[in-house]
mmCIF file of C-alpha atoms in Angstrom:
data_model
loop_
_atom_site.group_PDB
_atom_site.id
_atom_site.type_symbol
_atom_site.label_atom_id
_atom_site.label_comp_id
_atom_site.label_asym_id
_atom_site.label_seq_id
_atom_site.Cartn_x
_atom_site.Cartn_y
_atom_site.Cartn_z
ATOM 1 C CA ILE A 1 -144.367 -109.675 -49.444
ATOM 2 C CA GLU A 2 -142.366 -106.557 -50.217
ATOM 3 C CA ASP A 3 -139.888 -105.628 -52.917
ATOM 4 C CA VAL A 4 -136.538 -105.116 -51.218
ATOM 5 C CA GLU A 5 -133.430 -103.629 -52.748
ATOM 6 C CA VAL A 6 -130.281 -105.570 -51.911
ATOM 7 C CA ALA A 7 -127.090 -103.547 -52.266
ATOM 8 C CA PRO A 8 -123.995 -105.043 -53.847
ATOM 9 C CA PRO A 9 -121.530 -106.641 -51.457
ATOM 10 C CA LYS A 10 -118.845 -104.420 -49.962
ATOM 11 C CA LYS A 11 -115.281 -105.412 -49.085
ATOM 12 C CA GLY A 12 -115.210 -108.897 -47.529
ATOM 13 C CA GLU A 13 -118.882 -109.585 -48.309
ATOM 14 C CA VAL A 14 -120.806 -111.963 -50.557
ATOM 15 C CA ARG A 15 -124.233 -111.553 -52.181
ATOM 16 C CA ILE A 16 -126.137 -114.828 -52.285
ATOM 17 C CA LYS A 17 -129.216 -115.925 -54.246
ATOM 18 C CA ILE A 18 -131.144 -117.928 -51.661
ATOM 19 C CA VAL A 19 -132.470 -121.191 -53.112
ATOM 20 C CA ALA A 20 -133.758 -122.867 -49.946
ATOM 21 C CA THR A 21 -134.453 -121.825 -46.370
ATOM 22 C CA GLY A 22 -135.599 -123.481 -43.181
ATOM 23 C CA VAL A 23 -137.806 -122.037 -40.485
ATOM 24 C CA CYS A 24 -136.240 -122.230 -37.046
ATOM 25 C CA HIS A 25 -137.974 -121.670 -33.714
ATOM 26 C CA THR A 26 -135.750 -118.602 -33.277
ATOM 27 C CA ASP A 27 -137.391 -117.000 -36.329
ATOM 28 C CA ALA A 28 -140.852 -117.566 -34.836
ATOM 29 C CA TYR A 29 -139.693 -116.342 -31.416
ATOM 30 C CA THR A 30 -138.284 -113.125 -32.863
ATOM 31 C CA LEU A 31 -141.382 -112.584 -35.016
ATOM 32 C CA SER A 32 -143.571 -112.966 -31.905
ATOM 33 C CA GLY A 33 -141.990 -109.848 -30.414
ATOM 34 C CA GLN A 34 -140.816 -111.720 -27.307
ATOM 35 C CA ASP A 35 -137.161 -111.763 -28.363
ATOM 36 C CA PRO A 36 -135.527 -108.868 -26.484
ATOM 37 C CA GLU A 37 -132.849 -108.668 -29.196
ATOM 38 C CA GLY A 38 -135.331 -108.609 -32.083
ATOM 39 C CA VAL A 39 -135.079 -105.482 -34.223
ATOM 40 C CA PHE A 40 -137.636 -104.469 -36.822
ATOM 41 C CA PRO A 41 -138.170 -104.086 -39.655
ATOM 42 C CA SER A 42 -135.904 -106.992 -40.520
ATOM 43 C CA ILE A 43 -135.658 -109.909 -42.901
ATOM 44 C CA LEU A 44 -135.736 -113.048 -40.784
ATOM 45 C CA GLY A 45 -134.225 -116.447 -41.578
ATOM 46 C CA HIS A 46 -130.908 -118.013 -40.648
ATOM 47 C CA GLU A 47 -131.103 -121.497 -42.148
ATOM 48 C CA GLY A 48 -130.385 -121.054 -45.829
ATOM 49 C CA GLY A 49 -128.698 -122.479 -48.846
ATOM 50 C CA GLY A 50 -127.845 -120.502 -51.919
ATOM 51 C CA ILE A 51 -125.602 -119.679 -54.815
ATOM 52 C CA VAL A 52 -123.005 -116.911 -54.747
ATOM 53 C CA GLU A 53 -124.236 -114.161 -57.062
ATOM 54 C CA SER A 54 -121.387 -111.678 -56.584
ATOM 55 C CA VAL A 55 -118.447 -110.997 -54.274
ATOM 56 C CA GLY A 56 -116.973 -107.858 -52.783
ATOM 57 C CA GLU A 57 -113.396 -106.710 -52.848
ATOM 58 C CA GLY A 58 -110.921 -109.085 -51.251
ATOM 59 C CA VAL A 59 -113.176 -112.145 -51.183
ATOM 60 C CA THR A 60 -111.117 -115.205 -52.089
ATOM 61 C CA SER A 61 -112.822 -118.286 -50.606
ATOM 62 C CA VAL A 62 -115.820 -118.266 -52.963
ATOM 63 C CA GLN A 63 -116.734 -117.047 -56.419
ATOM 64 C CA PRO A 64 -119.991 -116.534 -58.327
ATOM 65 C CA GLY A 65 -121.716 -119.857 -58.900
ATOM 66 C CA ASP A 66 -120.467 -121.523 -55.713
ATOM 67 C CA PHE A 67 -123.030 -123.186 -53.414
ATOM 68 C CA VAL A 68 -122.962 -121.847 -49.846
ATOM 69 C CA VAL A 69 -124.705 -121.995 -46.482
ATOM 70 C CA PRO A 70 -124.859 -118.714 -44.488
ATOM 71 C CA LEU A 71 -123.768 -119.082 -40.863
ATOM 72 C CA TYR A 72 -124.978 -116.920 -38.008
ATOM 73 C CA ILE A 73 -121.848 -117.784 -36.022
ATOM 74 C CA PRO A 74 -118.882 -116.989 -38.268
ATOM 75 C CA GLU A 75 -115.238 -117.847 -37.801
ATOM 76 C CA CYS A 76 -112.728 -115.189 -38.792
ATOM 77 C CA ARG A 77 -109.835 -117.335 -37.532
ATOM 78 C CA THR A 78 -107.997 -114.230 -36.294
ATOM 79 C CA CYS A 79 -109.832 -112.704 -33.304
ATOM 80 C CA LYS A 80 -109.066 -113.829 -29.747
ATOM 81 C CA PHE A 81 -112.196 -115.994 -29.607
ATOM 82 C CA CYS A 82 -111.636 -117.803 -32.902
ATOM 83 C CA THR A 83 -108.001 -118.515 -32.015
ATOM 84 C CA SER A 84 -108.723 -119.570 -28.424
ATOM 85 C CA GLY A 85 -109.453 -123.203 -29.252
ATOM 86 C CA LYS A 86 -112.469 -122.983 -26.939
ATOM 87 C CA THR A 87 -115.091 -121.043 -28.894
ATOM 88 C CA ASN A 88 -115.703 -119.359 -32.205
ATOM 89 C CA LEU A 89 -118.073 -116.656 -30.944
ATOM 90 C CA CYS A 90 -116.306 -114.329 -33.339
ATOM 91 C CA SER A 91 -115.838 -110.758 -32.126
ATOM 92 C CA ILE A 92 -115.931 -109.400 -35.698
ATOM 93 C CA VAL A 93 -119.747 -109.535 -35.721
ATOM 94 C CA ARG A 94 -120.732 -109.569 -32.045
ATOM 95 C CA ALA A 95 -121.076 -105.790 -31.651
ATOM 96 C CA THR A 96 -123.321 -105.218 -34.665
ATOM 97 C CA GLN A 97 -125.044 -108.484 -35.618
ATOM 98 C CA GLY A 98 -127.532 -108.370 -32.735
ATOM 99 C CA ARG A 99 -128.517 -104.870 -33.838
ATOM 100 C CA GLY A 100 -129.251 -106.049 -37.388
ATOM 101 C CA LEU A 101 -126.254 -104.324 -38.913
ATOM 102 C CA MET A 102 -123.155 -105.285 -40.831
ATOM 103 C CA PRO A 103 -119.807 -104.569 -39.082
ATOM 104 C CA ASP A 104 -119.623 -101.175 -40.826
ATOM 105 C CA GLU A 105 -122.837 -100.194 -38.926
ATOM 106 C CA THR A 106 -124.984 -100.188 -42.080
ATOM 107 C CA THR A 107 -127.461 -102.534 -43.752
ATOM 108 C CA ARG A 108 -127.550 -103.835 -47.321
ATOM 109 C CA PHE A 109 -131.382 -103.900 -47.465
ATOM 110 C CA THR A 110 -133.810 -101.094 -48.212
ATOM 111 C CA CYS A 111 -137.533 -101.077 -48.842
ATOM 112 C CA LYS A 112 -139.252 -97.986 -50.208
ATOM 113 C CA GLY A 113 -136.084 -96.043 -49.452
ATOM 114 C CA LYS A 114 -135.953 -97.064 -45.774
ATOM 115 C CA PRO A 115 -133.350 -99.380 -44.212
ATOM 116 C CA ILE A 116 -134.297 -102.960 -43.347
ATOM 117 C CA PHE A 117 -132.267 -104.786 -40.701
ATOM 118 C CA HIS A 118 -130.366 -108.048 -41.145
ATOM 119 C CA PHE A 119 -131.219 -111.065 -38.974
ATOM 120 C CA MET A 120 -128.429 -113.081 -37.381
ATOM 121 C CA GLY A 121 -126.147 -112.051 -40.240
ATOM 122 C CA CYS A 122 -128.117 -114.252 -42.654
ATOM 123 C CA SER A 123 -131.614 -112.965 -43.608
ATOM 124 C CA THR A 124 -132.447 -116.073 -45.620
ATOM 125 C CA PHE A 125 -136.142 -115.218 -46.058
ATOM 126 C CA ALA A 126 -135.110 -112.894 -48.897
ATOM 127 C CA GLU A 127 -134.494 -113.891 -52.497
ATOM 128 C CA TYR A 128 -131.018 -112.338 -52.185
ATOM 129 C CA THR A 129 -128.948 -111.590 -49.110
ATOM 130 C CA VAL A 130 -125.513 -110.238 -48.266
ATOM 131 C CA ALA A 131 -123.260 -111.898 -45.696
ATOM 132 C CA LEU A 132 -119.670 -111.599 -44.621
ATOM 133 C CA GLU A 133 -117.265 -113.983 -46.317
ATOM 134 C CA ILE A 134 -116.434 -115.370 -42.856
ATOM 135 C CA SER A 135 -120.159 -116.033 -42.343
ATOM 136 C CA ILE A 136 -120.591 -118.564 -45.133
ATOM 137 C CA ALA A 137 -119.564 -122.145 -45.697
ATOM 138 C CA LYS A 138 -118.921 -123.386 -49.214
ATOM 139 C CA VAL A 139 -120.567 -126.724 -49.986
ATOM 140 C CA GLN A 140 -120.240 -129.090 -52.934
ATOM 141 C CA LYS A 141 -122.408 -128.253 -55.940
ATOM 142 C CA GLU A 142 -123.952 -131.718 -55.684
ATOM 143 C CA ALA A 143 -125.255 -130.888 -52.204
ATOM 144 C CA PRO A 144 -129.054 -130.539 -52.125
ATOM 145 C CA LEU A 145 -129.511 -126.961 -50.910
ATOM 146 C CA ASP A 146 -132.980 -127.750 -49.550
ATOM 147 C CA LYS A 147 -131.331 -130.158 -47.104
ATOM 148 C CA VAL A 148 -127.943 -128.598 -46.365
ATOM 149 C CA CYS A 149 -129.645 -125.288 -45.557
ATOM 150 C CA LEU A 150 -130.399 -126.844 -42.155
ATOM 151 C CA LEU A 151 -126.661 -126.984 -41.401
ATOM 152 C CA GLY A 152 -126.799 -123.239 -40.723
ATOM 153 C CA CYS A 153 -128.567 -123.892 -37.429
ATOM 154 C CA GLY A 154 -130.984 -126.788 -36.946
ATOM 155 C CA VAL A 155 -128.704 -129.752 -37.548
ATOM 156 C CA THR A 156 -125.686 -128.287 -35.767
ATOM 157 C CA THR A 157 -127.739 -127.039 -32.817
ATOM 158 C CA GLY A 158 -129.568 -130.343 -32.418
ATOM 159 C CA TYR A 159 -126.454 -132.441 -32.930
ATOM 160 C CA CYS A 160 -124.367 -130.442 -30.485
ATOM 161 C CA CYS A 161 -127.015 -130.427 -27.771
ATOM 162 C CA ARG A 162 -127.686 -134.163 -27.450
ATOM 163 C CA ARG A 163 -126.245 -136.494 -24.878
ATOM 164 C CA GLN A 164 -125.162 -139.985 -25.863
ATOM 165 C CA ASP A 165 -128.524 -141.336 -24.714
ATOM 166 C CA GLY A 166 -130.256 -139.017 -27.216
ATOM 167 C CA GLN A 167 -131.803 -136.705 -24.628
ATOM 168 C CA ALA A 168 -131.492 -132.943 -25.003
ATOM 169 C CA GLN A 169 -129.031 -131.323 -22.614
#
């Protein structure tokens, strides 16, 4: 366990206090060193639930105190992919997210003065994280964060990859 400094959110970003997180096979795969896109040092985790701690300039969809789930596949609703009606593999994050960076080519994490990379735009294994506004989903405050955190990956991946007979595709 390390003490990590988490910078305030910049324009279009949200800082989240993570309350609950899940452990996905992708986290273990990346940690194993077998993931060719894994960058280190990084803060893993992409199934999380938390409370908005602060917002950057221009953020309008959430405010401090809101419950949210970070999403590794955002939806900006403006790029050619998000407006295609076929996919939401948003181009806003594609170029930098796999390299552990925010779209401005920087990171919001440092440890002992050195940069720490983001993981899948979420980094939910930290007490606090910073994500793009388009990379979070607001949930009702009554939602149990220890359960809805799985909506960030596990539930949606499993649900979307099952045939009607229940077998994985």
